[in-house]
Backbone as CSV, one residue per row, in Angstrom:
resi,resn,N_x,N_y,N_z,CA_x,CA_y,CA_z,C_x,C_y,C_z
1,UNK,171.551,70.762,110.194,171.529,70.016,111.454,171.357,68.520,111.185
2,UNK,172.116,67.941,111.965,171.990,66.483,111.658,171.163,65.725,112.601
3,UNK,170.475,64.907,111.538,169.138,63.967,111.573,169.145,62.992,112.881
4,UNK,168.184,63.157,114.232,168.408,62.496,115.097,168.162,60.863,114.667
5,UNK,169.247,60.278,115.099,168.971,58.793,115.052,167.954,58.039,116.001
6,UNK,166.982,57.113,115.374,166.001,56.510,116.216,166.295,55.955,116.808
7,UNK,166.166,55.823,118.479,166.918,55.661,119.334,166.632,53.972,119.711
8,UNK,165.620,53.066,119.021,165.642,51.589,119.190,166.499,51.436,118.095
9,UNK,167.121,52.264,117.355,167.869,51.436,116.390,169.487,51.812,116.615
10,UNK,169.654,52.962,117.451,170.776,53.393,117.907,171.548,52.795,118.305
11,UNK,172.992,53.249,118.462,174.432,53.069,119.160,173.885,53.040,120.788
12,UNK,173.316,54.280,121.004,173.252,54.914,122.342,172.414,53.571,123.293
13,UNK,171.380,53.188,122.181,170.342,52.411,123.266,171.542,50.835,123.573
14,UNK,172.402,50.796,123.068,172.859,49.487,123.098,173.998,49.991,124.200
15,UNK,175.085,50.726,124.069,175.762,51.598,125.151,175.125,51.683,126.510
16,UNK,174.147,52.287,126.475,173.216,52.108,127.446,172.639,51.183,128.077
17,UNK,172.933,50.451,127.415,172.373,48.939,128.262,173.634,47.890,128.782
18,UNK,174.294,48.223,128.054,176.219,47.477,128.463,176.547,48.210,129.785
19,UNK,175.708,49.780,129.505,176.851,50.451,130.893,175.761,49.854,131.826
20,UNK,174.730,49.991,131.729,173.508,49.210,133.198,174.300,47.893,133.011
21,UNK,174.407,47.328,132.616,174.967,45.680,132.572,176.137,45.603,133.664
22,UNK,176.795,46.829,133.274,178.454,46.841,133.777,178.169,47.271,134.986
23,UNK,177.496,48.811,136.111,177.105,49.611,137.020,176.935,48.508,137.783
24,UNK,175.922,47.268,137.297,174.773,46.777,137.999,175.917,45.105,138.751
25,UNK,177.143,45.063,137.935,178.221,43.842,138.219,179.101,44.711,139.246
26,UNK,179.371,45.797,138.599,180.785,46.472,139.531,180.075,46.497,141.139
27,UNK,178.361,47.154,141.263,177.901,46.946,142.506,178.062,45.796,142.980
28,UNK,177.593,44.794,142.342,178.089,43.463,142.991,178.910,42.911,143.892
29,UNK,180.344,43.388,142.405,181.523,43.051,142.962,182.278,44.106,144.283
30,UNK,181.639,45.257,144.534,182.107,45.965,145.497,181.653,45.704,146.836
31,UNK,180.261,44.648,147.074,179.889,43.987,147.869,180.590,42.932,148.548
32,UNK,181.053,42.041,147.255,181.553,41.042,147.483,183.285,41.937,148.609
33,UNK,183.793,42.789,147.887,184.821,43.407,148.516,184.455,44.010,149.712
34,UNK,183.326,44.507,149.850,183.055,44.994,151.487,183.036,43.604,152.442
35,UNK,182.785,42.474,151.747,182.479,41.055,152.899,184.177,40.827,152.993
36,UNK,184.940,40.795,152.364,186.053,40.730,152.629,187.078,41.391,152.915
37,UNK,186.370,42.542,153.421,186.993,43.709,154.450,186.310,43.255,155.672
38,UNK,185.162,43.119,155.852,184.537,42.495,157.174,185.613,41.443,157.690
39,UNK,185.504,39.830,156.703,186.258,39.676,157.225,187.842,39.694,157.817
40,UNK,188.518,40.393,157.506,189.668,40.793,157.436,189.389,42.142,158.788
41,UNK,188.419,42.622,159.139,188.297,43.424,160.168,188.859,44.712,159.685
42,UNK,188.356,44.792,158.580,188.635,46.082,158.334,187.256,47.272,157.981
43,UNK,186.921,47.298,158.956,185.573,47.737,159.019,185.224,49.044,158.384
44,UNK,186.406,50.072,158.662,186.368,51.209,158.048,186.182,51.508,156.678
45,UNK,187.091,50.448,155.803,186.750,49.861,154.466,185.503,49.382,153.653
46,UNK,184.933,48.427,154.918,184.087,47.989,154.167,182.428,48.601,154.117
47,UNK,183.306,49.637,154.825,181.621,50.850,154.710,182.338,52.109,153.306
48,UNK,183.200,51.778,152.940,183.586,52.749,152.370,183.226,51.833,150.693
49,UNK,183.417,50.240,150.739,182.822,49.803,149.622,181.803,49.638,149.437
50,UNK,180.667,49.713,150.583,179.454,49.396,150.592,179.112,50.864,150.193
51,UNK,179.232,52.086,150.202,179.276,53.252,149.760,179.330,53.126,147.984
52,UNK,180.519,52.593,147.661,181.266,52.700,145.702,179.968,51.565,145.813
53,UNK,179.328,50.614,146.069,178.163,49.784,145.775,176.792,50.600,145.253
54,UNK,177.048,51.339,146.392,175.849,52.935,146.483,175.520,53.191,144.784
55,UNK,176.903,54.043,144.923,177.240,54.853,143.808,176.887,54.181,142.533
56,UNK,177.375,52.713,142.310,177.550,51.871,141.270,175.709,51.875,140.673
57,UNK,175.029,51.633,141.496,174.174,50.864,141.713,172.952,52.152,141.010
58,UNK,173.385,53.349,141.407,172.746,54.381,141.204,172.847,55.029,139.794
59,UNK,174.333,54.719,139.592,174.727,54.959,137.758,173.568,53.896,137.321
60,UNK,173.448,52.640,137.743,172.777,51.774,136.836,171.849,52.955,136.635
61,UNK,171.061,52.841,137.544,169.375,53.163,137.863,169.283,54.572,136.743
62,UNK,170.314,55.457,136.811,170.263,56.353,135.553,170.142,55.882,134.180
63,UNK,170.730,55.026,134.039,171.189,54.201,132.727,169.765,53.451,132.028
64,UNK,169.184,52.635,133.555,167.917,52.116,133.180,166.699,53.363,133.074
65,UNK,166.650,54.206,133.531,165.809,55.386,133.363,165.829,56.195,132.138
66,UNK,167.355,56.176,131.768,167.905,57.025,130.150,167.033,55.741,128.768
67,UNK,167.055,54.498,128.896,166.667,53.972,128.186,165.585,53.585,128.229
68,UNK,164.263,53.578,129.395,162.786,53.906,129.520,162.208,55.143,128.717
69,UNK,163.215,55.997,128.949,162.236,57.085,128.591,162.847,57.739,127.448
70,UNK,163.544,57.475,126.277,163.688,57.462,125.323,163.524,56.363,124.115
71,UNK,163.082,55.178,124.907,162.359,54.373,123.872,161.178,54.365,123.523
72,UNK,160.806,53.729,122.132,159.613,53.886,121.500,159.159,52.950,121.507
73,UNK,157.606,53.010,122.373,157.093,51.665,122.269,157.038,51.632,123.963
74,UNK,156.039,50.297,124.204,155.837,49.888,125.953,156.860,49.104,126.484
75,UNK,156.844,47.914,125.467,157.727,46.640,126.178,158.984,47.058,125.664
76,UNK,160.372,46.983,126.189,161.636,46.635,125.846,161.586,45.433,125.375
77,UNK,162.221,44.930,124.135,162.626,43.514,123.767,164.334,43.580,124.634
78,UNK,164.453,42.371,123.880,166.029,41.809,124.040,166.785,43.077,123.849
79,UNK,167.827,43.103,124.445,168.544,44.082,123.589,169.894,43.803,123.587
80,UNK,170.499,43.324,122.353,171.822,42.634,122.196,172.651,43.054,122.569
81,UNK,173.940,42.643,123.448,174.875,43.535,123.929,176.544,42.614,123.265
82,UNK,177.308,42.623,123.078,178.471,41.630,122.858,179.898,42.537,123.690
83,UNK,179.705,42.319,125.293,180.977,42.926,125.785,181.781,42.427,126.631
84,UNK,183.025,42.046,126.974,184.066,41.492,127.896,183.607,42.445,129.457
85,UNK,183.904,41.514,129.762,183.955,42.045,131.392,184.914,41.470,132.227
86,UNK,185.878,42.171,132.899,187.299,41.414,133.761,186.767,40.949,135.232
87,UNK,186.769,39.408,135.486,186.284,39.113,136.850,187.484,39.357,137.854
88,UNK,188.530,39.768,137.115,189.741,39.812,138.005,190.297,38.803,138.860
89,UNK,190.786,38.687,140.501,190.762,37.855,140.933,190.099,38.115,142.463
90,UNK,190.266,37.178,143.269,190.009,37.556,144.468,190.860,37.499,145.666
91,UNK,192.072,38.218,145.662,192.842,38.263,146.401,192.131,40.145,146.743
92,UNK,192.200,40.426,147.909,192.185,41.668,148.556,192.252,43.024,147.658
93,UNK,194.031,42.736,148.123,194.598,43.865,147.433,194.635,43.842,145.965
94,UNK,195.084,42.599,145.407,195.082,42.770,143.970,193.497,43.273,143.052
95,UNK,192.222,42.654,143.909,191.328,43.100,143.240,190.853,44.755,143.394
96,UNK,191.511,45.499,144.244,191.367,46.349,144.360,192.173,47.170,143.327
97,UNK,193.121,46.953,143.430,194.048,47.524,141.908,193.779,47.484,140.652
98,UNK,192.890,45.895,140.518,192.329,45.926,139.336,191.152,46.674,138.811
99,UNK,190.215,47.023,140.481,188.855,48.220,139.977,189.843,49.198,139.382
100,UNK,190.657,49.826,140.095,191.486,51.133,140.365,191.245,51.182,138.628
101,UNK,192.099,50.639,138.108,192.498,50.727,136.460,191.054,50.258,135.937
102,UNK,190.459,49.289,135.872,189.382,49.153,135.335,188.093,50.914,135.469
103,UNK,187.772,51.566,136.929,187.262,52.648,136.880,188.239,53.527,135.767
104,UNK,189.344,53.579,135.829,190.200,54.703,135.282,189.915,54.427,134.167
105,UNK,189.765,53.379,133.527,189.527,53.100,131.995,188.132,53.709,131.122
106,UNK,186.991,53.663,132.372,186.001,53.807,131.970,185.607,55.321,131.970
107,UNK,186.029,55.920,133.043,186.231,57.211,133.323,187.232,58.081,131.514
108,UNK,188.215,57.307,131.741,188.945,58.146,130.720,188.691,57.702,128.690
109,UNK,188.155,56.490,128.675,187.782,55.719,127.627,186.192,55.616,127.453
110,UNK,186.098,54.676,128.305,184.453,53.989,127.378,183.269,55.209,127.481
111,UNK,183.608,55.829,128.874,182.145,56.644,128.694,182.305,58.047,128.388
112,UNK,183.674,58.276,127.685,183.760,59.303,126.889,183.523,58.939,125.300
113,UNK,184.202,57.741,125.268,183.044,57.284,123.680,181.892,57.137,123.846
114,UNK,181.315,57.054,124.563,179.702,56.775,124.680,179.211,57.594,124.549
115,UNK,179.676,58.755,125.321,178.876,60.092,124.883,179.026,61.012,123.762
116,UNK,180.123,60.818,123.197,180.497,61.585,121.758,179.808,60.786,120.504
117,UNK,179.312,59.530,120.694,178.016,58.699,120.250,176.978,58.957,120.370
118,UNK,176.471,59.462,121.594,174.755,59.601,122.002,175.009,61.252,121.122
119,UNK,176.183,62.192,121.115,175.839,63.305,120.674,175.837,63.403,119.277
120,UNK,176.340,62.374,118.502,176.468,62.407,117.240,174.993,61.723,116.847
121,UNK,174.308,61.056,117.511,173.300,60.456,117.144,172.203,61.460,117.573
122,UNK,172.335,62.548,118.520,171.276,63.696,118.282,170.382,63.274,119.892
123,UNK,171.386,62.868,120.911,170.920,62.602,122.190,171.836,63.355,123.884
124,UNK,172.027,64.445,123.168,172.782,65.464,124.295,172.274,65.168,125.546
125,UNK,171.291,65.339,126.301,170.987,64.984,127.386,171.303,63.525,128.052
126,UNK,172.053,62.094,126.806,172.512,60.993,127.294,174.051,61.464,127.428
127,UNK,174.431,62.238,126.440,176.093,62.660,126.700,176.389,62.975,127.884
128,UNK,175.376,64.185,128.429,175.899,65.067,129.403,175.611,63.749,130.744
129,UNK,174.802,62.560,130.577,175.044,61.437,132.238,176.135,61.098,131.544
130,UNK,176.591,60.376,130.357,178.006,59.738,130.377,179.284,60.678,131.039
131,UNK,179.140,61.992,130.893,180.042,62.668,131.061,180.081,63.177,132.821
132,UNK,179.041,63.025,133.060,178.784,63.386,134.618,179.422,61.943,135.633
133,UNK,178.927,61.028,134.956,179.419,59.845,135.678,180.469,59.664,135.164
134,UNK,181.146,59.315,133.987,182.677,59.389,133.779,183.425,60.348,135.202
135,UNK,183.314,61.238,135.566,183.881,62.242,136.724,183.517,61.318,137.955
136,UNK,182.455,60.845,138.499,182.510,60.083,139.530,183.414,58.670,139.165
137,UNK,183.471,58.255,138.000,184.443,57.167,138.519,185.849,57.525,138.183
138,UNK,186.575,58.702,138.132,187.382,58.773,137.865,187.733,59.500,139.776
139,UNK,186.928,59.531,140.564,187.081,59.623,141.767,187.148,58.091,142.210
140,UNK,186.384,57.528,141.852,186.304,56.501,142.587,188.199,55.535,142.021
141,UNK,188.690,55.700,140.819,189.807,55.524,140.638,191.053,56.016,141.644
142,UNK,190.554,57.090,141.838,191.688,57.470,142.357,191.537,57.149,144.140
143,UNK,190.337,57.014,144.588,190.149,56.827,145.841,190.589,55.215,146.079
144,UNK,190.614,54.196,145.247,191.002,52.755,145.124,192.405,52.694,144.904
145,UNK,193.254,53.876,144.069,194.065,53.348,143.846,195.217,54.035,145.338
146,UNK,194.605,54.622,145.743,195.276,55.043,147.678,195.108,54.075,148.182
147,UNK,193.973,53.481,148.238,193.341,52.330,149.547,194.281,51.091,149.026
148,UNK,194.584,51.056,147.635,195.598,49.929,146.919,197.211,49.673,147.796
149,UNK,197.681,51.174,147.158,199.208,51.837,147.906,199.520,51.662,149.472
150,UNK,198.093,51.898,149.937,198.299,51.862,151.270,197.788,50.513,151.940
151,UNK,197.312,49.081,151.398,197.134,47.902,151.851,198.401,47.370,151.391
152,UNK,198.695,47.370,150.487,199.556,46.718,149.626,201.138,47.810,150.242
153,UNK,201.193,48.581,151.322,202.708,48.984,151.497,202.549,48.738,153.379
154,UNK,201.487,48.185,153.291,201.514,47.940,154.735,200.590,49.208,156.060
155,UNK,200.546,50.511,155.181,200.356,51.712,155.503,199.225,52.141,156.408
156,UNK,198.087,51.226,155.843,196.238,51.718,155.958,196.933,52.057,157.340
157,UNK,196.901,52.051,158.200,196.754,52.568,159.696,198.264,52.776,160.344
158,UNK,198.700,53.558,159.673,200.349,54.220,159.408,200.668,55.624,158.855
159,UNK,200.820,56.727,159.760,201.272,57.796,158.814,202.687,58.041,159.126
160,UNK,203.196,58.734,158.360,204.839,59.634,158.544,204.567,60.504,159.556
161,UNK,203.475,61.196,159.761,203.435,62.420,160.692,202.272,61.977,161.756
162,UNK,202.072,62.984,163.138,200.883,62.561,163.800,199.395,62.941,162.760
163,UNK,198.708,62.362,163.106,197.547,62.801,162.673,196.238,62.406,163.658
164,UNK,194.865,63.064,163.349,193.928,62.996,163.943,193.900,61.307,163.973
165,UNK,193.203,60.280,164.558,192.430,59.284,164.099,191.086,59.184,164.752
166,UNK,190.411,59.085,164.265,188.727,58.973,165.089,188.135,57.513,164.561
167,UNK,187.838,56.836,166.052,186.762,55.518,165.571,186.161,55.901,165.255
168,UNK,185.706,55.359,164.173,184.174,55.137,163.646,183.211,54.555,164.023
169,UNK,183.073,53.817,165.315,182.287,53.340,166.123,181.950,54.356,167.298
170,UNK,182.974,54.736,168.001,182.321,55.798,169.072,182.934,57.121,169.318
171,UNK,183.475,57.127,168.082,183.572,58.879,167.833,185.556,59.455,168.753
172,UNK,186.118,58.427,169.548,187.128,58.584,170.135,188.517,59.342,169.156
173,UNK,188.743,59.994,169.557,189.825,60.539,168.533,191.480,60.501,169.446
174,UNK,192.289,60.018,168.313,193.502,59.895,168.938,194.934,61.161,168.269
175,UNK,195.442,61.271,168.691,196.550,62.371,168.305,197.923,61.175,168.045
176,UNK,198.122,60.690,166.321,199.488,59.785,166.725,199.530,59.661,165.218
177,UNK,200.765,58.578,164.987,201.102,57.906,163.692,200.403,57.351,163.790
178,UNK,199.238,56.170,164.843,198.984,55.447,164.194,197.997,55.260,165.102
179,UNK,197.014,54.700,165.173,195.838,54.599,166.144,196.220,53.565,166.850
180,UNK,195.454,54.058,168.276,195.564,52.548,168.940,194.451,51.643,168.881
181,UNK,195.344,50.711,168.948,193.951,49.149,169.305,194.487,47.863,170.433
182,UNK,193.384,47.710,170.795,191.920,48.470,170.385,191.591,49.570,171.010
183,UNK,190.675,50.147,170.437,189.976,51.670,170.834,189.849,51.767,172.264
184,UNK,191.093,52.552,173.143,190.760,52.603,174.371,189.307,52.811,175.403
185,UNK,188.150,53.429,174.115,187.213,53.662,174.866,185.893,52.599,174.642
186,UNK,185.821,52.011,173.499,184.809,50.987,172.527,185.087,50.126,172.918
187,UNK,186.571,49.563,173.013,187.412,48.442,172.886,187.216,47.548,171.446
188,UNK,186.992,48.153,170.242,186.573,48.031,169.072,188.141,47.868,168.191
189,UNK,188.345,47.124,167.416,189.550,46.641,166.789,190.028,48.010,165.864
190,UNK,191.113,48.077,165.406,191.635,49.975,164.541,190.923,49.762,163.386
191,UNK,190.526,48.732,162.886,189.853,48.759,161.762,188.357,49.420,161.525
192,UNK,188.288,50.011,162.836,187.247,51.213,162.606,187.177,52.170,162.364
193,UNK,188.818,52.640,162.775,189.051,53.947,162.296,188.967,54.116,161.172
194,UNK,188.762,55.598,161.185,188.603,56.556,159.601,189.652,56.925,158.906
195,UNK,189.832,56.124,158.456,191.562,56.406,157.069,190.883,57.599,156.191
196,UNK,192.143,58.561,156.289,191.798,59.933,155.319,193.082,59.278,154.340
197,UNK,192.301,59.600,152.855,192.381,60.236,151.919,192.575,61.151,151.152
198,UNK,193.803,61.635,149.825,193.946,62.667,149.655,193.143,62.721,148.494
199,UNK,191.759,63.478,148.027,191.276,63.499,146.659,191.488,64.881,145.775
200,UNK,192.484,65.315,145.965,192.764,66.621,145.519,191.827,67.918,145.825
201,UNK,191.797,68.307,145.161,190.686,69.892,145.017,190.018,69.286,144.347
């Protein structure tokens, strides 16, 4: 059996602190994207980024908890990190395309190396969060890269067929391609409505 590595001198503790580094920016930046769904009146959106903020924010809090309680010793020192991070830009749609691929990357790349690291270093219980959260952002990829297709083709509040639409302000539901606005009953702009999503099975 191979020799667990000491975990202040580890791969894992430094991984671990890049991905809190990274969790703790992407929340940020999904904030910054919910204010610019506000303004843009797209309200439905920007509860749906203030949500991926949620999420982001909560990977940290694992990340900072995985490296409390496997270090040795009271105080944390410094702990060196050397990693790129894409600020992208701030146009709408384009920064949304850019999470899209940036989650997909991390999902399908970094935090599957991370954890085939924490397991080689003799820290299974850090593999199995890299591998649990790798799966949430590979949702959250695919849920960005719809909301992308469908800002960017004109679509968000457009279907081919009728469908349900329900405000999200007072619960009104409409039978159509496309909701009306404003909300005959709220008088609340369509950007309240609830855009469905296809996330597979």
């Amino acid at each position: 059996m191979k020799q667990k590595v000491n975990f202040n001198e580890s791969k894992t503790i430094v991984n671990l602190a890049r991905s809190f580094a990274s969790e703790c920016m992407e929340g940020a930046k999904y904030q910054f994207i919910a204010s610019q769904c506000e303004m843009q009146k797209l309200n439905n959106l920007q509860t749906t980024f203030k949500t991926l903020a949620k999420h982001e924010m909560s990977h940290a809090k694992v990340f900072w908890d995985l490296i409390h309680q496997n270090y040795e010793g009271d105080i944390i020192q410094n702990i060196d990190m050397n990693f790129g991070y894409p600020f992208d830009c701030n146009d709408l749609v384009q920064s949304i395309q850019c999470h899209s691929e940036s989650e997909a990357y991390l999902s399908d790349n970094i935090y599957p190396t991370f954890a085939k690291i924490a397991k080689e270093e003799g820290y299974p219980e850090i593999e199995h969060k890299f591998k649990l959260i790798a799966t949430v952002e590979n949702c959250h990829s695919m849920l960005l890269k719809q909301i992308h297709q469908k800002l960017e083709s004109g679509k968000l509040y457009k279907s081919p067929t009728t469908q349900k639409w329900k405000c999200g302000q007072c619960g009104f539901e409409h039978d159509g391609k496309q909701p009306p606005s404003p909300c005959p009953l709220c008088e609340y702009d369509k950007g309240y409505y609830e855009i469905k999503f296809d996330m597979g099975e």
